[in-house]
């Protein structure tokens, strides 16, 4: 089996490039059909979604725009929990049909925050396109409109997703090997 080492952890090939590319193309085709007349604004959540967004957009052939945001974490004033806020969104989403492009939905807590924020900013409609989803880990009642590939509840890297900053450049998805 194809394996690799990133820092202190070993990873094994899990989803090969051809399967990824086919799944991404299928998501793009669905979006092209569903949003043909919607003039969507795609919002890519950096860093993890950069590769998915790049490949996805090459197959998008409808009138559309794309922009890029980051999530900033800070400690809430009233709670001890981590709160994430969207930063870098310079475009108005008022009355826009928005498609959030994410790398992975795990518990769904991050996506719930993003959706609440975009709704608050006045988006007309909000859809989610996530490259990966871990259905077993989902803890929030959120609608994921487009999911390229569903995976088990294991830590993965590659295709934009990192382990401590490493592995984002990999064309395939690798799963951590417990030793
Ligand atoms: P959630 O809020 O849905 O629990 O977590 C979403 C975020 O957790 C993702 O955007 C990603 O940054 C991170 N994440 C969740 N699972 C994985 C994984 O298996 N590998 C990597 N690299 N990041 C993950
Ligand atoms: Mg992410």
mmCIF file with all atom_site columns, N, CA and C and ligand atoms in Angstrom, residues 45 48 71 84 102-112 132 134 137-139 142 151-158 160-164 166 168 174, ligand 1:
data_model
loop_
_atom_site.group_PDB
_atom_site.id
_atom_site.type_symbol
_atom_site.label_atom_id
_atom_site.label_alt_id
_atom_site.label_comp_id
_atom_site.label_asym_id
_atom_site.label_entity_id
_atom_site.label_seq_id
_atom_site.pdbx_PDB_ins_code
_atom_site.Cartn_x
_atom_site.Cartn_y
_atom_site.Cartn_z
_atom_site.occupancy
_atom_site.B_iso_or_equiv
_atom_site.pdbx_formal_charge
_atom_site.auth_seq_id
_atom_site.auth_comp_id
_atom_site.auth_asym_id
_atom_site.auth_atom_id
_atom_site.pdbx_PDB_model_num
ATOM   1   N N   . UNK A 1 45  ? -13.695 28.800 1.337  1.00 0.00 ? 45  UNK A N   1
ATOM   2   C CA  . UNK A 1 45  ? -13.157 28.956 2.686  1.00 0.00 ? 45  UNK A CA  1
ATOM   3   C C   . UNK A 1 45  ? -11.710 28.444 2.712  1.00 0.00 ? 45  UNK A C   1
ATOM   4   N N   . UNK A 1 48  ? -8.126  25.252 3.519  1.00 0.00 ? 48  UNK A N   1
ATOM   5   C CA  . UNK A 1 48  ? -8.355  23.864 3.108  1.00 0.00 ? 48  UNK A CA  1
ATOM   6   C C   . UNK A 1 48  ? -9.045  23.653 1.777  1.00 0.00 ? 48  UNK A C   1
ATOM   7   N N   . UNK A 1 71  ? -11.437 31.915 8.141  1.00 0.00 ? 71  UNK A N   1
ATOM   8   C CA  . UNK A 1 71  ? -12.134 31.923 9.419  1.00 0.00 ? 71  UNK A CA  1
ATOM   9   C C   . UNK A 1 71  ? -11.130 32.290 10.492 1.00 0.00 ? 71  UNK A C   1
ATOM   10  N N   . UNK A 1 84  ? -15.809 31.253 15.695 1.00 0.00 ? 84  UNK A N   1
ATOM   11  C CA  . UNK A 1 84  ? -15.164 31.540 14.416 1.00 0.00 ? 84  UNK A CA  1
ATOM   12  C C   . UNK A 1 84  ? -15.948 32.583 13.644 1.00 0.00 ? 84  UNK A C   1
ATOM   13  N N   . UNK A 1 102 ? -16.333 24.374 0.876  1.00 0.00 ? 102 UNK A N   1
ATOM   14  C CA  . UNK A 1 102 ? -15.560 23.940 2.050  1.00 0.00 ? 102 UNK A CA  1
ATOM   15  C C   . UNK A 1 102 ? -14.786 22.665 1.743  1.00 0.00 ? 102 UNK A C   1
ATOM   16  N N   . UNK A 1 103 ? -13.730 22.429 2.528  1.00 0.00 ? 103 UNK A N   1
ATOM   17  C CA  . UNK A 1 103 ? -12.963 21.194 2.343  1.00 0.00 ? 103 UNK A CA  1
ATOM   18  C C   . UNK A 1 103 ? -13.661 19.997 2.968  1.00 0.00 ? 103 UNK A C   1
ATOM   19  N N   . UNK A 1 104 ? -14.135 20.157 4.216  1.00 0.00 ? 104 UNK A N   1
ATOM   20  C CA  . UNK A 1 104 ? -14.718 19.017 4.918  1.00 0.00 ? 104 UNK A CA  1
ATOM   21  C C   . UNK A 1 104 ? -15.687 19.482 5.988  1.00 0.00 ? 104 UNK A C   1
ATOM   22  N N   . UNK A 1 105 ? -16.787 18.765 6.130  1.00 0.00 ? 105 UNK A N   1
ATOM   23  C CA  . UNK A 1 105 ? -17.706 18.997 7.242  1.00 0.00 ? 105 UNK A CA  1
ATOM   24  C C   . UNK A 1 105 ? -17.589 17.809 8.183  1.00 0.00 ? 105 UNK A C   1
ATOM   25  N N   . UNK A 1 106 ? -17.152 18.103 9.396  1.00 0.00 ? 106 UNK A N   1
ATOM   26  C CA  . UNK A 1 106 ? -16.912 17.078 10.415 1.00 0.00 ? 106 UNK A CA  1
ATOM   27  C C   . UNK A 1 106 ? -18.084 17.125 11.405 1.00 0.00 ? 106 UNK A C   1
ATOM   28  N N   . UNK A 1 107 ? -17.975 17.871 12.497 1.00 0.00 ? 107 UNK A N   1
ATOM   29  C CA  . UNK A 1 107 ? -19.108 18.011 13.421 1.00 0.00 ? 107 UNK A CA  1
ATOM   30  C C   . UNK A 1 107 ? -20.189 18.931 12.847 1.00 0.00 ? 107 UNK A C   1
ATOM   31  N N   . UNK A 1 108 ? -19.795 19.802 11.928 1.00 0.00 ? 108 UNK A N   1
ATOM   32  C CA  . UNK A 1 108 ? -20.735 20.757 11.352 1.00 0.00 ? 108 UNK A CA  1
ATOM   33  C C   . UNK A 1 108 ? -20.792 22.074 12.105 1.00 0.00 ? 108 UNK A C   1
ATOM   34  N N   . UNK A 1 109 ? -20.038 22.177 13.184 1.00 0.00 ? 109 UNK A N   1
ATOM   35  C CA  . UNK A 1 109 ? -20.062 23.399 14.007 1.00 0.00 ? 109 UNK A CA  1
ATOM   36  C C   . UNK A 1 109 ? -19.536 24.600 13.207 1.00 0.00 ? 109 UNK A C   1
ATOM   37  N N   . UNK A 1 110 ? -18.438 24.400 12.497 1.00 0.00 ? 110 UNK A N   1
ATOM   38  C CA  . UNK A 1 110 ? -17.873 25.482 11.677 1.00 0.00 ? 110 UNK A CA  1
ATOM   39  C C   . UNK A 1 110 ? -18.873 25.926 10.616 1.00 0.00 ? 110 UNK A C   1
ATOM   40  N N   . UNK A 1 111 ? -19.460 24.967 9.918  1.00 0.00 ? 111 UNK A N   1
ATOM   41  C CA  . UNK A 1 111 ? -20.399 25.315 8.840  1.00 0.00 ? 111 UNK A CA  1
ATOM   42  C C   . UNK A 1 111 ? -21.642 26.000 9.384  1.00 0.00 ? 111 UNK A C   1
ATOM   43  N N   . UNK A 1 112 ? -22.095 25.592 10.541 1.00 0.00 ? 112 UNK A N   1
ATOM   44  C CA  . UNK A 1 112 ? -23.260 26.234 11.153 1.00 0.00 ? 112 UNK A CA  1
ATOM   45  C C   . UNK A 1 112 ? -22.984 27.722 11.390 1.00 0.00 ? 112 UNK A C   1
ATOM   46  N N   . UNK A 1 132 ? -15.530 16.926 1.229  1.00 0.00 ? 132 UNK A N   1
ATOM   47  C CA  . UNK A 1 132 ? -15.697 15.712 2.036  1.00 0.00 ? 132 UNK A CA  1
ATOM   48  C C   . UNK A 1 132 ? -16.736 15.925 3.126  1.00 0.00 ? 132 UNK A C   1
ATOM   49  N N   . UNK A 1 134 ? -17.899 13.738 6.935  1.00 0.00 ? 134 UNK A N   1
ATOM   50  C CA  . UNK A 1 134 ? -17.869 12.578 7.834  1.00 0.00 ? 134 UNK A CA  1
ATOM   51  C C   . UNK A 1 134 ? -19.249 12.459 8.463  1.00 0.00 ? 134 UNK A C   1
ATOM   52  N N   . UNK A 1 137 ? -19.869 11.883 12.203 1.00 0.00 ? 137 UNK A N   1
ATOM   53  C CA  . UNK A 1 137 ? -19.409 12.887 13.168 1.00 0.00 ? 137 UNK A CA  1
ATOM   54  C C   . UNK A 1 137 ? -20.355 14.077 13.271 1.00 0.00 ? 137 UNK A C   1
ATOM   55  N N   . UNK A 1 138 ? -21.338 14.153 12.370 1.00 0.00 ? 138 UNK A N   1
ATOM   56  C CA  . UNK A 1 138 ? -22.207 15.338 12.295 1.00 0.00 ? 138 UNK A CA  1
ATOM   57  C C   . UNK A 1 138 ? -23.018 15.533 13.579 1.00 0.00 ? 138 UNK A C   1
ATOM   58  N N   . UNK A 1 139 ? -22.937 16.753 14.126 1.00 0.00 ? 139 UNK A N   1
ATOM   59  C CA  . UNK A 1 139 ? -23.645 17.078 15.369 1.00 0.00 ? 139 UNK A CA  1
ATOM   60  C C   . UNK A 1 139 ? -24.629 18.221 15.194 1.00 0.00 ? 139 UNK A C   1
ATOM   61  N N   . UNK A 1 142 ? -27.632 20.719 9.703  1.00 0.00 ? 142 UNK A N   1
ATOM   62  C CA  . UNK A 1 142 ? -27.365 21.611 8.576  1.00 0.00 ? 142 UNK A CA  1
ATOM   63  C C   . UNK A 1 142 ? -27.558 20.840 7.269  1.00 0.00 ? 142 UNK A C   1
ATOM   64  N N   . UNK A 1 151 ? -16.785 10.086 3.884  1.00 0.00 ? 151 UNK A N   1
ATOM   65  C CA  . UNK A 1 151 ? -15.694 9.258  4.417  1.00 0.00 ? 151 UNK A CA  1
ATOM   66  C C   . UNK A 1 151 ? -15.980 8.848  5.865  1.00 0.00 ? 151 UNK A C   1
ATOM   67  N N   . UNK A 1 152 ? -15.316 7.794  6.348  1.00 0.00 ? 152 UNK A N   1
ATOM   68  C CA  . UNK A 1 152 ? -15.450 7.396  7.755  1.00 0.00 ? 152 UNK A CA  1
ATOM   69  C C   . UNK A 1 152 ? -14.813 8.426  8.682  1.00 0.00 ? 152 UNK A C   1
ATOM   70  N N   . UNK A 1 153 ? -15.020 8.215  9.968  1.00 0.00 ? 153 UNK A N   1
ATOM   71  C CA  . UNK A 1 153 ? -14.599 9.178  10.972 1.00 0.00 ? 153 UNK A CA  1
ATOM   72  C C   . UNK A 1 153 ? -13.111 9.041  11.322 1.00 0.00 ? 153 UNK A C   1
ATOM   73  N N   . UNK A 1 154 ? -12.229 9.147  10.338 1.00 0.00 ? 154 UNK A N   1
ATOM   74  C CA  . UNK A 1 154 ? -10.781 9.065  10.546 1.00 0.00 ? 154 UNK A CA  1
ATOM   75  C C   . UNK A 1 154 ? -10.121 10.348 10.064 1.00 0.00 ? 154 UNK A C   1
ATOM   76  N N   . UNK A 1 155 ? -8.947  10.658 10.600 1.00 0.00 ? 155 UNK A N   1
ATOM   77  C CA  . UNK A 1 155 ? -8.231  11.872 10.208 1.00 0.00 ? 155 UNK A CA  1
ATOM   78  C C   . UNK A 1 155 ? -7.555  11.673 8.851  1.00 0.00 ? 155 UNK A C   1
ATOM   79  N N   . UNK A 1 156 ? -7.805  12.589 7.927  1.00 0.00 ? 156 UNK A N   1
ATOM   80  C CA  . UNK A 1 156 ? -7.241  12.481 6.580  1.00 0.00 ? 156 UNK A CA  1
ATOM   81  C C   . UNK A 1 156 ? -6.434  13.745 6.223  1.00 0.00 ? 156 UNK A C   1
ATOM   82  N N   . UNK A 1 157 ? -5.551  13.584 5.242  1.00 0.00 ? 157 UNK A N   1
ATOM   83  C CA  . UNK A 1 157 ? -4.797  14.722 4.682  1.00 0.00 ? 157 UNK A CA  1
ATOM   84  C C   . UNK A 1 157 ? -4.781  14.614 3.166  1.00 0.00 ? 157 UNK A C   1
ATOM   85  N N   . UNK A 1 158 ? -4.394  15.714 2.538  1.00 0.00 ? 158 UNK A N   1
ATOM   86  C CA  . UNK A 1 158 ? -4.238  15.747 1.092  1.00 0.00 ? 158 UNK A CA  1
ATOM   87  C C   . UNK A 1 158 ? -5.311  16.559 0.419  1.00 0.00 ? 158 UNK A C   1
ATOM   88  N N   . UNK A 1 160 ? -5.574  19.641 -0.327 1.00 0.00 ? 160 UNK A N   1
ATOM   89  C CA  . UNK A 1 160 ? -5.897  20.886 0.373  1.00 0.00 ? 160 UNK A CA  1
ATOM   90  C C   . UNK A 1 160 ? -5.922  20.740 1.882  1.00 0.00 ? 160 UNK A C   1
ATOM   91  N N   . UNK A 1 161 ? -6.176  19.521 2.367  1.00 0.00 ? 161 UNK A N   1
ATOM   92  C CA  . UNK A 1 161 ? -6.276  19.321 3.829  1.00 0.00 ? 161 UNK A CA  1
ATOM   93  C C   . UNK A 1 161 ? -4.907  18.981 4.408  1.00 0.00 ? 161 UNK A C   1
ATOM   94  N N   . UNK A 1 162 ? -4.653  19.487 5.613  1.00 0.00 ? 162 UNK A N   1
ATOM   95  C CA  . UNK A 1 162 ? -3.297  19.426 6.163  1.00 0.00 ? 162 UNK A CA  1
ATOM   96  C C   . UNK A 1 162 ? -3.183  18.665 7.467  1.00 0.00 ? 162 UNK A C   1
ATOM   97  N N   . UNK A 1 163 ? -1.953  18.276 7.754  1.00 0.00 ? 163 UNK A N   1
ATOM   98  C CA  . UNK A 1 163 ? -1.575  17.865 9.103  1.00 0.00 ? 163 UNK A CA  1
ATOM   99  C C   . UNK A 1 163 ? -0.506  18.847 9.557  1.00 0.00 ? 163 UNK A C   1
ATOM   100 N N   . UNK A 1 164 ? -0.877  19.742 10.459 1.00 0.00 ? 164 UNK A N   1
ATOM   101 C CA  . UNK A 1 164 ? 0.019   20.782 10.950 1.00 0.00 ? 164 UNK A CA  1
ATOM   102 C C   . UNK A 1 164 ? 0.684   21.547 9.802  1.00 0.00 ? 164 UNK A C   1
ATOM   103 N N   . UNK A 1 166 ? 1.214   20.545 6.738  1.00 0.00 ? 166 UNK A N   1
ATOM   104 C CA  . UNK A 1 166 ? 1.815   19.694 5.701  1.00 0.00 ? 166 UNK A CA  1
ATOM   105 C C   . UNK A 1 166 ? 0.749   18.839 5.006  1.00 0.00 ? 166 UNK A C   1
ATOM   106 N N   . UNK A 1 168 ? -0.960  19.505 2.158  1.00 0.00 ? 168 UNK A N   1
ATOM   107 C CA  . UNK A 1 168 ? -2.005  20.159 1.366  1.00 0.00 ? 168 UNK A CA  1
ATOM   108 C C   . UNK A 1 168 ? -1.806  19.957 -0.132 1.00 0.00 ? 168 UNK A C   1
ATOM   109 N N   . UNK A 1 174 ? -5.117  10.782 1.931  1.00 0.00 ? 174 UNK A N   1
ATOM   110 C CA  . UNK A 1 174 ? -4.457  9.771  2.757  1.00 0.00 ? 174 UNK A CA  1
ATOM   111 C C   . UNK A 1 174 ? -5.084  9.752  4.149  1.00 0.00 ? 174 UNK A C   1
HETATM 112 P P1  . LIG B 2 .   ? -16.199 20.910 12.117 1.00 0.00 ? 1   LIG B P1  1
HETATM 113 O O1  . LIG B 2 .   ? -16.475 22.276 12.648 1.00 0.00 ? 1   LIG B O1  1
HETATM 114 O O2  . LIG B 2 .   ? -17.186 20.472 11.044 1.00 0.00 ? 1   LIG B O2  1
HETATM 115 O O3  . LIG B 2 .   ? -16.106 19.881 13.216 1.00 0.00 ? 1   LIG B O3  1
HETATM 116 O O4  . LIG B 2 .   ? -14.743 20.910 11.524 1.00 0.00 ? 1   LIG B O4  1
HETATM 117 C C1  . LIG B 2 .   ? -14.449 21.411 10.287 1.00 0.00 ? 1   LIG B C1  1
HETATM 118 C C2  . LIG B 2 .   ? -12.958 21.665 10.173 1.00 0.00 ? 1   LIG B C2  1
HETATM 119 O O5  . LIG B 2 .   ? -12.181 20.716 10.911 1.00 0.00 ? 1   LIG B O5  1
HETATM 120 C C3  . LIG B 2 .   ? -12.520 21.524 8.736  1.00 0.00 ? 1   LIG B C3  1
HETATM 121 O O6  . LIG B 2 .   ? -12.675 22.718 8.020  1.00 0.00 ? 1   LIG B O6  1
HETATM 122 C C4  . LIG B 2 .   ? -11.071 21.108 8.888  1.00 0.00 ? 1   LIG B C4  1
HETATM 123 O O7  . LIG B 2 .   ? -10.262 22.257 9.021  1.00 0.00 ? 1   LIG B O7  1
HETATM 124 C C5  . LIG B 2 .   ? -11.043 20.327 10.179 1.00 0.00 ? 1   LIG B C5  1
HETATM 125 N N1  . LIG B 2 .   ? -11.060 18.865 9.964  1.00 0.00 ? 1   LIG B N1  1
HETATM 126 C C6  . LIG B 2 .   ? -12.047 18.007 10.298 1.00 0.00 ? 1   LIG B C6  1
HETATM 127 N N2  . LIG B 2 .   ? -11.719 16.736 9.996  1.00 0.00 ? 1   LIG B N2  1
HETATM 128 C C7  . LIG B 2 .   ? -10.495 16.784 9.429  1.00 0.00 ? 1   LIG B C7  1
HETATM 129 C C8  . LIG B 2 .   ? -9.605  15.777 8.894  1.00 0.00 ? 1   LIG B C8  1
HETATM 130 O O8  . LIG B 2 .   ? -9.874  14.565 8.864  1.00 0.00 ? 1   LIG B O8  1
HETATM 131 N N3  . LIG B 2 .   ? -8.410  16.233 8.398  1.00 0.00 ? 1   LIG B N3  1
HETATM 132 C C9  . LIG B 2 .   ? -8.060  17.542 8.391  1.00 0.00 ? 1   LIG B C9  1
HETATM 133 N N4  . LIG B 2 .   ? -6.887  17.858 7.876  1.00 0.00 ? 1   LIG B N4  1
HETATM 134 N N5  . LIG B 2 .   ? -8.869  18.510 8.891  1.00 0.00 ? 1   LIG B N5  1
HETATM 135 C C10 . LIG B 2 .   ? -10.069 18.139 9.399  1.00 0.00 ? 1   LIG B C10 1
#
